Amino acid sequence: VLHAALTVASGESLFGKFQTEKMPVMIINEEDTPRLLQERCVMLMGDAKDLPIYFYIGKEIKLTDEFIGKLLAAAQEKHVGFMIFDSLRTVHQADENNSQEMQKVMDQLKRITRTGITVLFTHHNRKKFRMGGGGKDDSGEESRGSSAINAAVHGHISCDETERDDKKYLVINQPKLKADEKLKPFEVQILHDKQSDKMYFIYDGEHQDRERLETRTMKAIERFVIESPSWIGVKDLIDQKLGGGTVVRAALKSLERGGI
């Protein structure tokens, strides 16, 4: 969320991939301390920049008529085009599972979007449960609380962390997007330079389902080995972009188990 705020305020690209429209940003955060947010901004920004980002931290802001009026007045004064609430749960006192109460909360957010301001809020997902390890995950229905939340939003993005080849990634999925084609799931690599204590989020291509990816890699390796006139090592297979190290090794083990 902070990376998104920084890229929009500076007009830079999100994850080094998606172009943004430069505009002032307002962040309402009722969970973190000013010091923590400052440290995170420094990690993400690198050199200090004078960016039009306005923070409201720990002000006990709730989505009521009174507060929305004040936020809109401040946003219009500062020409804010992007407003972030982190998180949704901290800015209302409604019963999250009551659709009528949550619809009133969503209506307050719509008051903001009707002025032309884009609103982004963070929200927790339900704990995933799979009967017997099977079943299908539907991230579009994972958000916690009433269905009124999912029904009201124009776009829904889910983020899941994963590790591969000793690297950390965010798998980003877009289960809902009104009035446009949804993005295919993609991965963002999380890079933390511990020496400089800087953090980067870098687009790393479309996300491939692990099982299907391993099957495709197995077939590609088998074909490549048959057609190759010389001995081949794991590095050669990786250099040929048949897959990352972890997937290539897993595919080789499967080929070995299958006697291929």
Coordinates of C-alpha atoms in Angstrom, one line a residue:
V1 CA 0.0 0.0 0.0
L2 CA 2.8 2.4 0.8
H3 CA 4.6 1.5 -2.4
A4 CA 1.4 2.3 -4.3
A5 CA 1.1 5.6 -2.5
L6 CA 4.7 6.6 -3.2
T7 CA 4.5 5.6 -6.9
V8 CA 1.3 7.5 -7.5
A9 CA 2.5 10.6 -5.6
S10 CA 5.8 10.6 -7.7
G11 CA 4.2 9.4 -11.0
E12 CA 6.5 6.4 -11.1
S13 CA 5.4 2.9 -12.2
L14 CA 3.9 0.5 -9.7
F15 CA 6.2 -2.5 -9.2
G16 CA 8.3 -1.1 -12.1
K17 CA 5.5 -2.4 -14.5
F18 CA 2.2 -0.5 -14.2
Q19 CA 2.1 3.2 -15.2
T20 CA 0.5 5.5 -12.7
E21 CA -1.1 9.0 -13.0
K22 CA 0.7 11.5 -10.7
M23 CA -1.5 13.0 -8.0
P24 CA -1.5 13.9 -4.3
V25 CA -2.3 11.0 -1.9
M26 CA -4.0 10.9 1.5
I27 CA -3.5 7.9 3.9
I28 CA -5.7 7.3 6.9
N29 CA -4.0 4.8 9.1
E30 CA -5.5 3.8 12.5
E31 CA -3.2 0.8 13.1
D32 CA 0.4 1.9 12.9
T33 CA 2.5 4.5 14.6
P34 CA 4.0 7.6 12.9
R35 CA 7.5 6.3 13.5
L36 CA 6.8 2.9 12.0
L37 CA 5.3 4.4 8.8
Q38 CA 8.2 6.8 8.6
E39 CA 10.7 3.9 8.7
R40 CA 8.8 2.0 6.1
C41 CA 8.6 5.0 3.8
V42 CA 12.4 5.5 4.1
M43 CA 13.0 1.8 3.2
L44 CA 10.8 2.2 0.1
M45 CA 11.7 5.7 -1.0
G46 CA 15.5 5.6 -1.0
D47 CA 16.6 9.3 -1.1
A48 CA 14.3 11.8 0.6
K49 CA 11.7 13.3 -1.8
D50 CA 9.2 16.0 -1.3
L51 CA 6.1 14.1 -2.3
P52 CA 2.4 15.2 -1.9
I53 CA 1.4 12.4 0.6
Y54 CA -0.7 13.5 3.6
F55 CA -1.0 11.2 6.6
Y56 CA -3.7 11.0 9.2
I57 CA -2.4 8.6 11.8
G58 CA -4.1 7.5 14.9
K59 CA -6.8 10.3 14.8
E60 CA -9.6 8.0 15.7
I61 CA -11.2 8.6 12.3
K62 CA -14.5 6.8 11.6
L63 CA -16.6 6.6 8.4
T64 CA -19.3 8.9 9.7
D65 CA -20.9 12.0 8.1
E66 CA -18.9 14.3 10.3
F67 CA -15.5 12.7 9.5
I68 CA -16.2 12.2 5.8
G69 CA -17.1 15.9 5.5
K70 CA -13.8 16.9 7.1
L71 CA -11.7 14.5 5.0
L72 CA -13.3 15.7 1.8
A73 CA -12.7 19.3 2.7
A74 CA -9.0 18.5 3.4
A75 CA -8.7 16.4 0.3
Q76 CA -10.1 19.1 -2.0
E77 CA -7.9 21.7 -0.4
K78 CA -4.8 19.6 -1.2
H79 CA -6.1 18.4 -4.6
V80 CA -6.0 14.7 -3.4
G81 CA -6.9 12.2 -6.1
F82 CA -6.1 8.9 -4.2
M83 CA -7.3 8.1 -0.7
I84 CA -6.2 5.1 1.3
F85 CA -7.7 3.6 4.4
D86 CA -5.5 1.1 6.2
S87 CA -7.4 -0.9 7.3
L88 CA -11.2 -0.9 6.8
R89 CA -11.8 -2.5 10.2
T90 CA -10.3 0.3 12.1
V91 CA -12.4 3.1 10.5
H92 CA -15.9 1.9 11.4
Q93 CA -17.9 0.5 14.3
A94 CA -20.3 -1.6 12.4
D95 CA -20.9 -5.3 12.7
E96 CA -18.7 -6.6 9.9
N97 CA -21.0 -9.6 9.3
N98 CA -24.2 -7.5 9.1
S99 CA -24.9 -6.6 5.5
Q100 CA -27.2 -3.6 6.3
E101 CA -24.6 -2.1 8.7
M102 CA -21.7 -2.6 6.2
Q103 CA -23.7 -1.2 3.4
K104 CA -23.9 2.1 5.3
V105 CA -20.1 2.0 5.7
M106 CA -19.7 1.3 1.9
D107 CA -22.1 4.2 1.2
Q108 CA -19.8 6.6 3.1
L109 CA -16.8 5.5 0.9
K110 CA -19.0 6.1 -2.2
R111 CA -19.4 9.7 -1.0
I112 CA -15.7 10.1 -1.5
T113 CA -15.5 8.3 -4.9
R114 CA -18.4 10.4 -6.2
T115 CA -16.1 13.5 -5.9
G116 CA -13.7 11.8 -8.4
I117 CA -11.2 10.5 -5.7
T118 CA -10.1 6.9 -6.0
V119 CA -10.4 5.0 -2.7
L120 CA -8.3 2.0 -1.8
F121 CA -8.8 0.2 1.5
T122 CA -7.1 -2.9 3.0
H123 CA -9.1 -5.7 4.4
H124 CA -8.3 -9.1 5.8
N125 CA -9.2 -12.4 4.1
R126 CA -11.0 -15.3 5.8
K127 CA -8.8 -18.1 7.0
K128 CA -8.6 -20.6 4.1
F129 CA -10.1 -24.0 4.8
R130 CA -10.0 -27.0 2.5
M131 CA -11.9 -30.2 3.3
G132 CA -9.4 -33.0 3.0
G133 CA -6.9 -30.8 1.2
G134 CA -9.1 -30.5 -1.8
G135 CA -11.6 -27.9 -3.1
K136 CA -11.1 -24.7 -5.0
D137 CA -9.9 -21.4 -3.5
D138 CA -12.1 -18.5 -4.7
S139 CA -10.2 -15.4 -3.6
G140 CA -13.2 -13.3 -4.8
E141 CA -15.2 -14.7 -1.9
E142 CA -12.4 -14.7 0.7
S143 CA -12.7 -11.2 2.1
R144 CA -13.9 -11.3 5.7
G145 CA -17.3 -10.2 6.7
S146 CA -20.5 -9.3 4.9
S147 CA -20.9 -9.9 1.1
A148 CA -21.8 -6.2 1.0
I149 CA -18.1 -5.4 1.0
N150 CA -17.3 -7.4 -2.1
A151 CA -20.5 -6.2 -3.8
A152 CA -19.6 -2.5 -3.3
V153 CA -16.0 -2.4 -4.6
H154 CA -15.1 -1.8 -8.2
G155 CA -11.9 -3.8 -8.0
H156 CA -10.5 -6.5 -5.6
I157 CA -6.9 -7.4 -5.3
S158 CA -5.7 -10.3 -3.2
C159 CA -2.0 -10.7 -2.0
D160 CA -0.4 -13.9 -0.9
E161 CA 3.3 -14.3 0.1
T162 CA 5.3 -17.3 -1.1
E163 CA 8.9 -18.4 -1.2
R164 CA 10.8 -20.1 -4.1
D165 CA 14.5 -20.6 -4.6
D166 CA 15.2 -18.8 -1.3
K167 CA 13.4 -15.7 -2.7
K168 CA 10.2 -14.1 -1.5
Y169 CA 7.3 -13.1 -3.7
L170 CA 3.8 -11.6 -3.6
V171 CA 1.3 -13.5 -5.7
I172 CA -1.2 -10.9 -6.7
N173 CA -4.6 -11.9 -8.0
Q174 CA -7.5 -9.7 -9.3
P175 CA -10.7 -11.7 -8.7
K176 CA -12.9 -8.7 -9.5
L177 CA -12.7 -5.7 -11.8
K178 CA -15.7 -3.8 -13.1
A179 CA -15.8 -2.3 -16.6
D180 CA -12.5 -3.8 -17.7
E181 CA -10.6 -7.1 -18.3
K182 CA -9.1 -8.5 -15.1
L183 CA -5.4 -8.9 -14.9
K184 CA -4.0 -12.4 -14.9
P185 CA -2.4 -13.4 -11.6
F186 CA 1.2 -12.2 -11.4
E187 CA 4.2 -12.2 -9.1
V188 CA 6.2 -9.4 -7.5
Q189 CA 9.6 -10.2 -6.1
I190 CA 10.3 -8.7 -2.6
L191 CA 13.9 -7.6 -2.5
H192 CA 15.4 -6.4 0.9
D193 CA 18.9 -5.0 0.7
K194 CA 19.9 -5.5 4.3
Q195 CA 23.1 -3.5 3.9
S196 CA 21.3 -0.3 2.9
D197 CA 18.0 -1.4 4.6
K198 CA 16.1 -0.6 1.4
M199 CA 13.1 -2.6 0.1
Y200 CA 12.0 -3.0 -3.5
F201 CA 8.9 -4.6 -5.1
I202 CA 9.7 -5.8 -8.7
Y203 CA 7.3 -7.3 -11.2
D204 CA 8.4 -10.8 -12.0
G205 CA 5.9 -12.0 -14.6
E206 CA 2.6 -14.0 -14.6
H207 CA 2.0 -16.5 -11.8
Q208 CA 2.0 -20.1 -13.0
D209 CA 0.1 -22.8 -11.0
R210 CA 3.0 -24.9 -9.5
E211 CA 1.6 -28.2 -10.6
R212 CA 0.8 -27.3 -14.2
L213 CA 4.2 -25.5 -14.4
E214 CA 6.0 -28.6 -13.2
T215 CA 4.2 -30.8 -15.8
R216 CA 5.1 -28.4 -18.6
T217 CA 8.7 -28.2 -17.4
M218 CA 8.9 -32.0 -17.3
K219 CA 7.8 -32.2 -21.0
A220 CA 10.1 -29.4 -22.0
I221 CA 13.1 -31.1 -20.3
E222 CA 12.3 -34.5 -21.8
R223 CA 12.1 -33.0 -25.3
F224 CA 15.3 -30.9 -24.8
V225 CA 17.3 -33.9 -23.5
I226 CA 16.2 -36.1 -26.4
E227 CA 17.2 -33.4 -29.0
S228 CA 20.5 -32.4 -27.3
P229 CA 23.7 -33.9 -28.8
S230 CA 25.7 -33.4 -25.6
W231 CA 25.6 -34.0 -21.8
I232 CA 23.3 -31.6 -19.9
G233 CA 23.4 -30.2 -16.4
V234 CA 20.7 -28.6 -14.3
K235 CA 22.3 -25.2 -15.0
D236 CA 22.0 -25.8 -18.7
L237 CA 18.2 -26.4 -18.3
I238 CA 17.8 -23.2 -16.2
D239 CA 19.9 -21.2 -18.8
Q240 CA 17.6 -22.5 -21.5
K241 CA 14.7 -20.9 -19.4
L242 CA 12.9 -24.2 -19.0
G243 CA 12.2 -23.1 -15.4
G244 CA 13.7 -21.8 -12.2
G245 CA 16.0 -24.0 -10.1
T246 CA 13.3 -25.3 -7.8
V247 CA 10.9 -26.3 -10.6
V248 CA 13.6 -27.8 -12.8
R249 CA 14.9 -30.0 -9.9
A250 CA 11.3 -31.0 -9.0
A251 CA 10.6 -31.9 -12.6
L252 CA 13.8 -34.0 -12.8
K253 CA 12.8 -35.9 -9.7
S254 CA 9.4 -36.6 -11.2
L255 CA 11.0 -37.8 -14.5
E256 CA 13.3 -40.1 -12.5
R257 CA 10.5 -41.5 -10.5
G258 CA 8.6 -42.2 -13.7
G259 CA 11.5 -44.0 -15.2
I260 CA 11.8 -41.5 -18.0

